[in-house]
């Protein structure tokens, strides 16, 4: 990149070259309309000519304005690019959006807008620049679209070089003149707007060169491509659409989960985010040090189960989102041990990267280099961790990267490769002062040791006396908020006061305790509530035992049905849809009413489970730990191996019964899976989990279980029979579930299992292609 430097005399010399993007100083840019044969070129500056051109004056004014704004350097497209160098021109056009985006200021010179007073029809003088502003030719030029949207600061000047306003103060006028939404003018990520919307912004604009109408959109869509002047506008737009389609496919393949959806689900499940429950941390000295000290790049928030760490992190994200500009990106990830999709070290990198590239699509180039060759397997094969680490590091080194805040919740719920992840986080937190991290976890010694907190890291313990007091106040506010839900006491202020006081005494600074107890109080009569509160233990484990006792006291078969549901939900590798749970837990078949019955049984399981959009979740990781450990005798009377066995058998049975050719009735070979519309009712609704995970349950049942029946793998056995009859239909279903790469991993596990078990599986080679 070349930049002009303002001299002490107010003039400027030859552009200075900055080969290393890290060394580029703050600079201003000029956005203007070209006048034929009157623009100062790079050659003019080299030859010492050009001062006689009318375009020289606006460059001189730009230098003066930059100097007034405290900037020593500025950039002008006409004279900072050597257009005789084809390679440099290609690089410049592909980098243009980024150069404007990183500018400290962008000055728009409107040569057709004057601030001179004009006479009206009645002879009075008035300023008429507003009408001329909306009609300015600048709003109709192609390249000025990115010059409007890319920079954070865009200031408009008249032909007299008088400031008219900026992008924010004039946004309504700009919106009317361009049709660009105000949100985009205010700095919302352009990826939030549809392809159709962004293409519409260029339709009424003009370019001198036909192809530039497409090329001027490169930065708007976050893509790069070689320029081919002479190819014509249709060809250029076609290539642009192809590049953008590849970008979208890459992002779709990267997506394991959308952390924004996870955040909303978590907040909704916990009853919403209460500002009073987290606002205290914003004034906390440890948080302030992390926020304001460039050397403090990592903050670790640790605390016991139920202390509100996750909601605290959600609150921090929301508050920082309000006060950061478009030069800062927030990316976050929520671990969940009960969901195999989001409980590994690889998953967190995919989640963080997905949020990064969703907000700054230009960063996808770091993924595209390998994804174009490898496809989705890049993110899922045995080398995924190594590749993702490399990509992540390259992005943090990318000079076009914004300032970044990363948030990772519940490190203790990372089931796979936690040590690798902690080492990587330590390495990344020391990489750049532009990058900051907030991590949360329980008080685990191994995490503290691995994080190696020093001058660049800060620990914030929720059990520390000063913090514990603040958490207790936050829980008190949460109690006040939740008491509104007890309709039976709304008109008894004295009883409300007594209940509030009793809950504050027993909550012990634990949000989860309040949440669990409130569910029981809702079903109590008003005169029973205080008695219930007296009986409820103060420790979480005691509350869980109380919930188990309630289940055991249910009538008829209900305790057994609850055990079947709990054992299935705890053993499966992701949250189950109600239809999947009905099949895998072997609940009574009620035909059309099966989902309704399953819902009733889920609600009978105390507060261990919660429902959201017909998916069943364990209320908290501590509840899962309790069911697997303290309550294992009740939930798994014959051990977890038997549950894996049951899930495997039921999966094989439901797939053998239901899988069929062209289950989605597409009537076409090679139908693009991204164009498939889910049917209603969905024939795969009860099968999805089984199709993806049946081999995992077989593997987790077999090696360590005394009840394992090795005959299921022999010739003519259950697996052999399923493969011979339903193998192709199974692959088709996996494709519809967008899980073909998972099949490759699963078949590898199955092959490894046959080497352990002394039976030969299926005497023919299985080949899977993606």
mmCIF file with all atom_site columns, N, CA, C and O in Angstrom, residues 72-110:
data_model
loop_
_atom_site.group_PDB
_atom_site.id
_atom_site.type_symbol
_atom_site.label_atom_id
_atom_site.label_alt_id
_atom_site.label_comp_id
_atom_site.label_asym_id
_atom_site.label_entity_id
_atom_site.label_seq_id
_atom_site.pdbx_PDB_ins_code
_atom_site.Cartn_x
_atom_site.Cartn_y
_atom_site.Cartn_z
_atom_site.occupancy
_atom_site.B_iso_or_equiv
_atom_site.pdbx_formal_charge
_atom_site.auth_seq_id
_atom_site.auth_comp_id
_atom_site.auth_asym_id
_atom_site.auth_atom_id
_atom_site.pdbx_PDB_model_num
ATOM 1   N N  . UNK A 1 72  ? -1.108  12.054 9.775   1.00 0.00 ? 72  UNK A N  1
ATOM 2   C CA . UNK A 1 72  ? 0.051   12.444 8.982   1.00 0.00 ? 72  UNK A CA 1
ATOM 3   C C  . UNK A 1 72  ? -0.007  11.883 7.563   1.00 0.00 ? 72  UNK A C  1
ATOM 4   O O  . UNK A 1 72  ? 0.647   12.398 6.649   1.00 0.00 ? 72  UNK A O  1
ATOM 5   N N  . UNK A 1 73  ? -0.800  10.813 7.380   1.00 0.00 ? 73  UNK A N  1
ATOM 6   C CA . UNK A 1 73  ? -0.842  10.141 6.080   1.00 0.00 ? 73  UNK A CA 1
ATOM 7   C C  . UNK A 1 73  ? -2.269  10.124 5.530   1.00 0.00 ? 73  UNK A C  1
ATOM 8   O O  . UNK A 1 73  ? -3.249  10.135 6.289   1.00 0.00 ? 73  UNK A O  1
ATOM 9   N N  . UNK A 1 74  ? -2.351  10.055 4.203   1.00 0.00 ? 74  UNK A N  1
ATOM 10  C CA . UNK A 1 74  ? -3.655  9.926  3.556   1.00 0.00 ? 74  UNK A CA 1
ATOM 11  C C  . UNK A 1 74  ? -3.478  9.153  2.243   1.00 0.00 ? 74  UNK A C  1
ATOM 12  O O  . UNK A 1 74  ? -2.361  9.021  1.725   1.00 0.00 ? 74  UNK A O  1
ATOM 13  N N  . UNK A 1 75  ? -4.606  8.658  1.713   1.00 0.00 ? 75  UNK A N  1
ATOM 14  C CA . UNK A 1 75  ? -4.594  7.806  0.515   1.00 0.00 ? 75  UNK A CA 1
ATOM 15  C C  . UNK A 1 75  ? -5.632  8.321  -0.474  1.00 0.00 ? 75  UNK A C  1
ATOM 16  O O  . UNK A 1 75  ? -6.774  8.606  -0.102  1.00 0.00 ? 75  UNK A O  1
ATOM 17  N N  . UNK A 1 76  ? -5.209  8.426  -1.736  1.00 0.00 ? 76  UNK A N  1
ATOM 18  C CA . UNK A 1 76  ? -6.112  8.846  -2.814  1.00 0.00 ? 76  UNK A CA 1
ATOM 19  C C  . UNK A 1 76  ? -5.953  7.848  -3.962  1.00 0.00 ? 76  UNK A C  1
ATOM 20  O O  . UNK A 1 76  ? -4.836  7.572  -4.409  1.00 0.00 ? 76  UNK A O  1
ATOM 21  N N  . UNK A 1 77  ? -7.062  7.306  -4.430  1.00 0.00 ? 77  UNK A N  1
ATOM 22  C CA . UNK A 1 77  ? -6.999  6.213  -5.407  1.00 0.00 ? 77  UNK A CA 1
ATOM 23  C C  . UNK A 1 77  ? -6.337  6.619  -6.720  1.00 0.00 ? 77  UNK A C  1
ATOM 24  O O  . UNK A 1 77  ? -5.657  5.817  -7.358  1.00 0.00 ? 77  UNK A O  1
ATOM 25  N N  . UNK A 1 78  ? -6.493  7.872  -7.160  1.00 0.00 ? 78  UNK A N  1
ATOM 26  C CA . UNK A 1 78  ? -5.963  8.254  -8.469  1.00 0.00 ? 78  UNK A CA 1
ATOM 27  C C  . UNK A 1 78  ? -4.444  8.243  -8.538  1.00 0.00 ? 78  UNK A C  1
ATOM 28  O O  . UNK A 1 78  ? -3.861  7.945  -9.583  1.00 0.00 ? 78  UNK A O  1
ATOM 29  N N  . UNK A 1 79  ? -3.780  8.573  -7.400  1.00 0.00 ? 79  UNK A N  1
ATOM 30  C CA . UNK A 1 79  ? -2.333  8.743  -7.446  1.00 0.00 ? 79  UNK A CA 1
ATOM 31  C C  . UNK A 1 79  ? -1.546  7.833  -6.519  1.00 0.00 ? 79  UNK A C  1
ATOM 32  O O  . UNK A 1 79  ? -0.314  7.923  -6.472  1.00 0.00 ? 79  UNK A O  1
ATOM 33  N N  . UNK A 1 80  ? -2.224  6.961  -5.777  1.00 0.00 ? 80  UNK A N  1
ATOM 34  C CA . UNK A 1 80  ? -1.508  6.042  -4.886  1.00 0.00 ? 80  UNK A CA 1
ATOM 35  C C  . UNK A 1 80  ? -1.425  4.639  -5.461  1.00 0.00 ? 80  UNK A C  1
ATOM 36  O O  . UNK A 1 80  ? -0.936  3.711  -4.811  1.00 0.00 ? 80  UNK A O  1
ATOM 37  N N  . UNK A 1 81  ? -1.931  4.430  -6.667  1.00 0.00 ? 81  UNK A N  1
ATOM 38  C CA . UNK A 1 81  ? -1.873  3.131  -7.337  1.00 0.00 ? 81  UNK A CA 1
ATOM 39  C C  . UNK A 1 81  ? -1.194  3.327  -8.691  1.00 0.00 ? 81  UNK A C  1
ATOM 40  O O  . UNK A 1 81  ? -1.588  4.218  -9.467  1.00 0.00 ? 81  UNK A O  1
ATOM 41  N N  . UNK A 1 82  ? -0.202  2.509  -8.949  1.00 0.00 ? 82  UNK A N  1
ATOM 42  C CA . UNK A 1 82  ? 0.452   2.534  -10.266 1.00 0.00 ? 82  UNK A CA 1
ATOM 43  C C  . UNK A 1 82  ? -0.365  1.655  -11.208 1.00 0.00 ? 82  UNK A C  1
ATOM 44  O O  . UNK A 1 82  ? -0.188  0.438  -11.266 1.00 0.00 ? 82  UNK A O  1
ATOM 45  N N  . UNK A 1 83  ? -1.267  2.265  -11.950 1.00 0.00 ? 83  UNK A N  1
ATOM 46  C CA . UNK A 1 83  ? -2.196  1.500  -12.783 1.00 0.00 ? 83  UNK A CA 1
ATOM 47  C C  . UNK A 1 83  ? -1.527  0.892  -14.011 1.00 0.00 ? 83  UNK A C  1
ATOM 48  O O  . UNK A 1 83  ? -2.125  0.071  -14.693 1.00 0.00 ? 83  UNK A O  1
ATOM 49  N N  . UNK A 1 84  ? -0.275  1.289  -14.267 1.00 0.00 ? 84  UNK A N  1
ATOM 50  C CA . UNK A 1 84  ? 0.439   0.663  -15.380 1.00 0.00 ? 84  UNK A CA 1
ATOM 51  C C  . UNK A 1 84  ? 0.945   -0.724 -14.998 1.00 0.00 ? 84  UNK A C  1
ATOM 52  O O  . UNK A 1 84  ? 1.297   -1.522 -15.857 1.00 0.00 ? 84  UNK A O  1
ATOM 53  N N  . UNK A 1 85  ? 0.977   -1.004 -13.698 1.00 0.00 ? 85  UNK A N  1
ATOM 54  C CA . UNK A 1 85  ? 1.387   -2.322 -13.197 1.00 0.00 ? 85  UNK A CA 1
ATOM 55  C C  . UNK A 1 85  ? 0.137   -3.167 -13.009 1.00 0.00 ? 85  UNK A C  1
ATOM 56  O O  . UNK A 1 85  ? -0.649  -2.938 -12.078 1.00 0.00 ? 85  UNK A O  1
ATOM 57  N N  . UNK A 1 86  ? -0.057  -4.142 -13.905 1.00 0.00 ? 86  UNK A N  1
ATOM 58  C CA . UNK A 1 86  ? -1.282  -4.951 -13.893 1.00 0.00 ? 86  UNK A CA 1
ATOM 59  C C  . UNK A 1 86  ? -1.460  -5.698 -12.566 1.00 0.00 ? 86  UNK A C  1
ATOM 60  O O  . UNK A 1 86  ? -2.568  -5.757 -12.020 1.00 0.00 ? 86  UNK A O  1
ATOM 61  N N  . UNK A 1 87  ? -0.386  -6.261 -12.049 1.00 0.00 ? 87  UNK A N  1
ATOM 62  C CA . UNK A 1 87  ? -0.462  -7.023 -10.794 1.00 0.00 ? 87  UNK A CA 1
ATOM 63  C C  . UNK A 1 87  ? -0.852  -6.104 -9.640  1.00 0.00 ? 87  UNK A C  1
ATOM 64  O O  . UNK A 1 87  ? -1.701  -6.442 -8.804  1.00 0.00 ? 87  UNK A O  1
ATOM 65  N N  . UNK A 1 88  ? -0.237  -4.908 -9.606  1.00 0.00 ? 88  UNK A N  1
ATOM 66  C CA . UNK A 1 88  ? -0.557  -3.962 -8.528  1.00 0.00 ? 88  UNK A CA 1
ATOM 67  C C  . UNK A 1 88  ? -2.007  -3.519 -8.620  1.00 0.00 ? 88  UNK A C  1
ATOM 68  O O  . UNK A 1 88  ? -2.694  -3.397 -7.596  1.00 0.00 ? 88  UNK A O  1
ATOM 69  N N  . UNK A 1 89  ? -2.505  -3.298 -9.820  1.00 0.00 ? 89  UNK A N  1
ATOM 70  C CA . UNK A 1 89  ? -3.894  -2.880 -10.002 1.00 0.00 ? 89  UNK A CA 1
ATOM 71  C C  . UNK A 1 89  ? -4.852  -3.967 -9.513  1.00 0.00 ? 89  UNK A C  1
ATOM 72  O O  . UNK A 1 89  ? -5.846  -3.678 -8.833  1.00 0.00 ? 89  UNK A O  1
ATOM 73  N N  . UNK A 1 90  ? -4.552  -5.233 -9.852  1.00 0.00 ? 90  UNK A N  1
ATOM 74  C CA . UNK A 1 90  ? -5.382  -6.358 -9.394  1.00 0.00 ? 90  UNK A CA 1
ATOM 75  C C  . UNK A 1 90  ? -5.424  -6.402 -7.866  1.00 0.00 ? 90  UNK A C  1
ATOM 76  O O  . UNK A 1 90  ? -6.488  -6.511 -7.252  1.00 0.00 ? 90  UNK A O  1
ATOM 77  N N  . UNK A 1 91  ? -4.246  -6.310 -7.259  1.00 0.00 ? 91  UNK A N  1
ATOM 78  C CA . UNK A 1 91  ? -4.158  -6.368 -5.800  1.00 0.00 ? 91  UNK A CA 1
ATOM 79  C C  . UNK A 1 91  ? -4.904  -5.205 -5.167  1.00 0.00 ? 91  UNK A C  1
ATOM 80  O O  . UNK A 1 91  ? -5.626  -5.380 -4.168  1.00 0.00 ? 91  UNK A O  1
ATOM 81  N N  . UNK A 1 92  ? -4.749  -4.028 -5.745  1.00 0.00 ? 92  UNK A N  1
ATOM 82  C CA . UNK A 1 92  ? -5.365  -2.835 -5.180  1.00 0.00 ? 92  UNK A CA 1
ATOM 83  C C  . UNK A 1 92  ? -6.891  -2.933 -5.205  1.00 0.00 ? 92  UNK A C  1
ATOM 84  O O  . UNK A 1 92  ? -7.554  -2.626 -4.210  1.00 0.00 ? 92  UNK A O  1
ATOM 85  N N  . UNK A 1 93  ? -7.447  -3.365 -6.317  1.00 0.00 ? 93  UNK A N  1
ATOM 86  C CA . UNK A 1 93  ? -8.907  -3.428 -6.423  1.00 0.00 ? 93  UNK A CA 1
ATOM 87  C C  . UNK A 1 93  ? -9.472  -4.477 -5.470  1.00 0.00 ? 93  UNK A C  1
ATOM 88  O O  . UNK A 1 93  ? -10.509 -4.267 -4.833  1.00 0.00 ? 93  UNK A O  1
ATOM 89  N N  . UNK A 1 94  ? -8.782  -5.607 -5.330  1.00 0.00 ? 94  UNK A N  1
ATOM 90  C CA . UNK A 1 94  ? -9.237  -6.627 -4.387  1.00 0.00 ? 94  UNK A CA 1
ATOM 91  C C  . UNK A 1 94  ? -9.047  -6.198 -2.933  1.00 0.00 ? 94  UNK A C  1
ATOM 92  O O  . UNK A 1 94  ? -9.690  -6.737 -2.038  1.00 0.00 ? 94  UNK A O  1
ATOM 93  N N  . UNK A 1 95  ? -8.141  -5.232 -2.695  1.00 0.00 ? 95  UNK A N  1
ATOM 94  C CA . UNK A 1 95  ? -7.858  -4.767 -1.329  1.00 0.00 ? 95  UNK A CA 1
ATOM 95  C C  . UNK A 1 95  ? -8.585  -3.477 -0.989  1.00 0.00 ? 95  UNK A C  1
ATOM 96  O O  . UNK A 1 95  ? -8.521  -3.022 0.158   1.00 0.00 ? 95  UNK A O  1
ATOM 97  N N  . UNK A 1 96  ? -9.254  -2.872 -1.978  1.00 0.00 ? 96  UNK A N  1
ATOM 98  C CA . UNK A 1 96  ? -9.803  -1.530 -1.821  1.00 0.00 ? 96  UNK A CA 1
ATOM 99  C C  . UNK A 1 96  ? -10.764 -1.421 -0.639  1.00 0.00 ? 96  UNK A C  1
ATOM 100 O O  . UNK A 1 96  ? -10.691 -0.484 0.158   1.00 0.00 ? 96  UNK A O  1
ATOM 101 N N  . UNK A 1 97  ? -11.674 -2.367 -0.529  1.00 0.00 ? 97  UNK A N  1
ATOM 102 C CA . UNK A 1 97  ? -12.656 -2.321 0.556   1.00 0.00 ? 97  UNK A CA 1
ATOM 103 C C  . UNK A 1 97  ? -11.938 -2.333 1.914   1.00 0.00 ? 97  UNK A C  1
ATOM 104 O O  . UNK A 1 97  ? -12.277 -1.570 2.815   1.00 0.00 ? 97  UNK A O  1
ATOM 105 N N  . UNK A 1 98  ? -10.946 -3.198 2.021   1.00 0.00 ? 98  UNK A N  1
ATOM 106 C CA . UNK A 1 98  ? -10.173 -3.312 3.262   1.00 0.00 ? 98  UNK A CA 1
ATOM 107 C C  . UNK A 1 98  ? -9.427  -2.021 3.561   1.00 0.00 ? 98  UNK A C  1
ATOM 108 O O  . UNK A 1 98  ? -9.359  -1.567 4.714   1.00 0.00 ? 98  UNK A O  1
ATOM 109 N N  . UNK A 1 99  ? -8.878  -1.368 2.523   1.00 0.00 ? 99  UNK A N  1
ATOM 110 C CA . UNK A 1 99  ? -8.151  -0.115 2.742   1.00 0.00 ? 99  UNK A CA 1
ATOM 111 C C  . UNK A 1 99  ? -9.093  0.982  3.244   1.00 0.00 ? 99  UNK A C  1
ATOM 112 O O  . UNK A 1 99  ? -8.740  1.743  4.139   1.00 0.00 ? 99  UNK A O  1
ATOM 113 N N  . UNK A 1 100 ? -10.285 1.055  2.668   1.00 0.00 ? 100 UNK A N  1
ATOM 114 C CA . UNK A 1 100 ? -11.253 2.039  3.163   1.00 0.00 ? 100 UNK A CA 1
ATOM 115 C C  . UNK A 1 100 ? -11.741 1.661  4.567   1.00 0.00 ? 100 UNK A C  1
ATOM 116 O O  . UNK A 1 100 ? -11.953 2.526  5.414   1.00 0.00 ? 100 UNK A O  1
ATOM 117 N N  . UNK A 1 101 ? -11.918 0.386  4.787   1.00 0.00 ? 101 UNK A N  1
ATOM 118 C CA . UNK A 1 101 ? -12.413 -0.077 6.085   1.00 0.00 ? 101 UNK A CA 1
ATOM 119 C C  . UNK A 1 101 ? -11.453 0.276  7.211   1.00 0.00 ? 101 UNK A C  1
ATOM 120 O O  . UNK A 1 101 ? -11.865 0.625  8.328   1.00 0.00 ? 101 UNK A O  1
ATOM 121 N N  . UNK A 1 102 ? -10.165 0.200  6.947   1.00 0.00 ? 102 UNK A N  1
ATOM 122 C CA . UNK A 1 102 ? -9.170  0.448  7.980   1.00 0.00 ? 102 UNK A CA 1
ATOM 123 C C  . UNK A 1 102 ? -8.765  1.915  8.097   1.00 0.00 ? 102 UNK A C  1
ATOM 124 O O  . UNK A 1 102 ? -7.925  2.263  8.928   1.00 0.00 ? 102 UNK A O  1
ATOM 125 N N  . UNK A 1 103 ? -9.332  2.773  7.259   1.00 0.00 ? 103 UNK A N  1
ATOM 126 C CA . UNK A 1 103 ? -8.997  4.192  7.313   1.00 0.00 ? 103 UNK A CA 1
ATOM 127 C C  . UNK A 1 103 ? -9.539  4.817  8.596   1.00 0.00 ? 103 UNK A C  1
ATOM 128 O O  . UNK A 1 103 ? -10.648 4.511  9.032   1.00 0.00 ? 103 UNK A O  1
ATOM 129 N N  . UNK A 1 104 ? -8.735  5.696  9.174   1.00 0.00 ? 104 UNK A N  1
ATOM 130 C CA . UNK A 1 104 ? -9.197  6.414  10.358  1.00 0.00 ? 104 UNK A CA 1
ATOM 131 C C  . UNK A 1 104 ? -10.312 7.391  9.997   1.00 0.00 ? 104 UNK A C  1
ATOM 132 O O  . UNK A 1 104 ? -11.241 7.620  10.777  1.00 0.00 ? 104 UNK A O  1
ATOM 133 N N  . UNK A 1 105 ? -10.223 7.980  8.810   1.00 0.00 ? 105 UNK A N  1
ATOM 134 C CA . UNK A 1 105 ? -11.242 8.903  8.315   1.00 0.00 ? 105 UNK A CA 1
ATOM 135 C C  . UNK A 1 105 ? -11.393 8.719  6.805   1.00 0.00 ? 105 UNK A C  1
ATOM 136 O O  . UNK A 1 105 ? -10.438 8.388  6.119   1.00 0.00 ? 105 UNK A O  1
ATOM 137 N N  . UNK A 1 106 ? -12.604 8.945  6.334   1.00 0.00 ? 106 UNK A N  1
ATOM 138 C CA . UNK A 1 106 ? -12.836 8.978  4.886   1.00 0.00 ? 106 UNK A CA 1
ATOM 139 C C  . UNK A 1 106 ? -13.525 10.296 4.573   1.00 0.00 ? 106 UNK A C  1
ATOM 140 O O  . UNK A 1 106 ? -14.597 10.593 5.122   1.00 0.00 ? 106 UNK A O  1
ATOM 141 N N  . UNK A 1 107 ? -12.901 11.091 3.711   1.00 0.00 ? 107 UNK A N  1
ATOM 142 C CA . UNK A 1 107 ? -13.458 12.378 3.316   1.00 0.00 ? 107 UNK A CA 1
ATOM 143 C C  . UNK A 1 107 ? -14.116 12.238 1.950   1.00 0.00 ? 107 UNK A C  1
ATOM 144 O O  . UNK A 1 107 ? -13.475 11.822 0.977   1.00 0.00 ? 107 UNK A O  1
ATOM 145 N N  . UNK A 1 108 ? -15.385 12.592 1.866   1.00 0.00 ? 108 UNK A N  1
ATOM 146 C CA . UNK A 1 108 ? -16.111 12.560 0.601   1.00 0.00 ? 108 UNK A CA 1
ATOM 147 C C  . UNK A 1 108 ? -16.170 13.983 0.053   1.00 0.00 ? 108 UNK A C  1
ATOM 148 O O  . UNK A 1 108 ? -16.757 14.881 0.678   1.00 0.00 ? 108 UNK A O  1
ATOM 149 N N  . UNK A 1 109 ? -15.546 14.187 -1.104  1.00 0.00 ? 109 UNK A N  1
ATOM 150 C CA . UNK A 1 109 ? -15.545 15.505 -1.747  1.00 0.00 ? 109 UNK A CA 1
ATOM 151 C C  . UNK A 1 109 ? -16.636 15.527 -2.811  1.00 0.00 ? 109 UNK A C  1
ATOM 152 O O  . UNK A 1 109 ? -16.565 14.806 -3.812  1.00 0.00 ? 109 UNK A O  1
ATOM 153 N N  . UNK A 1 110 ? -17.670 16.348 -2.570  1.00 0.00 ? 110 UNK A N  1
ATOM 154 C CA . UNK A 1 110 ? -18.805 16.438 -3.486  1.00 0.00 ? 110 UNK A CA 1
ATOM 155 C C  . UNK A 1 110 ? -18.638 17.678 -4.351  1.00 0.00 ? 110 UNK A C  1
ATOM 156 O O  . UNK A 1 110 ? -19.006 18.792 -3.953  1.00 0.00 ? 110 UNK A O  1
#
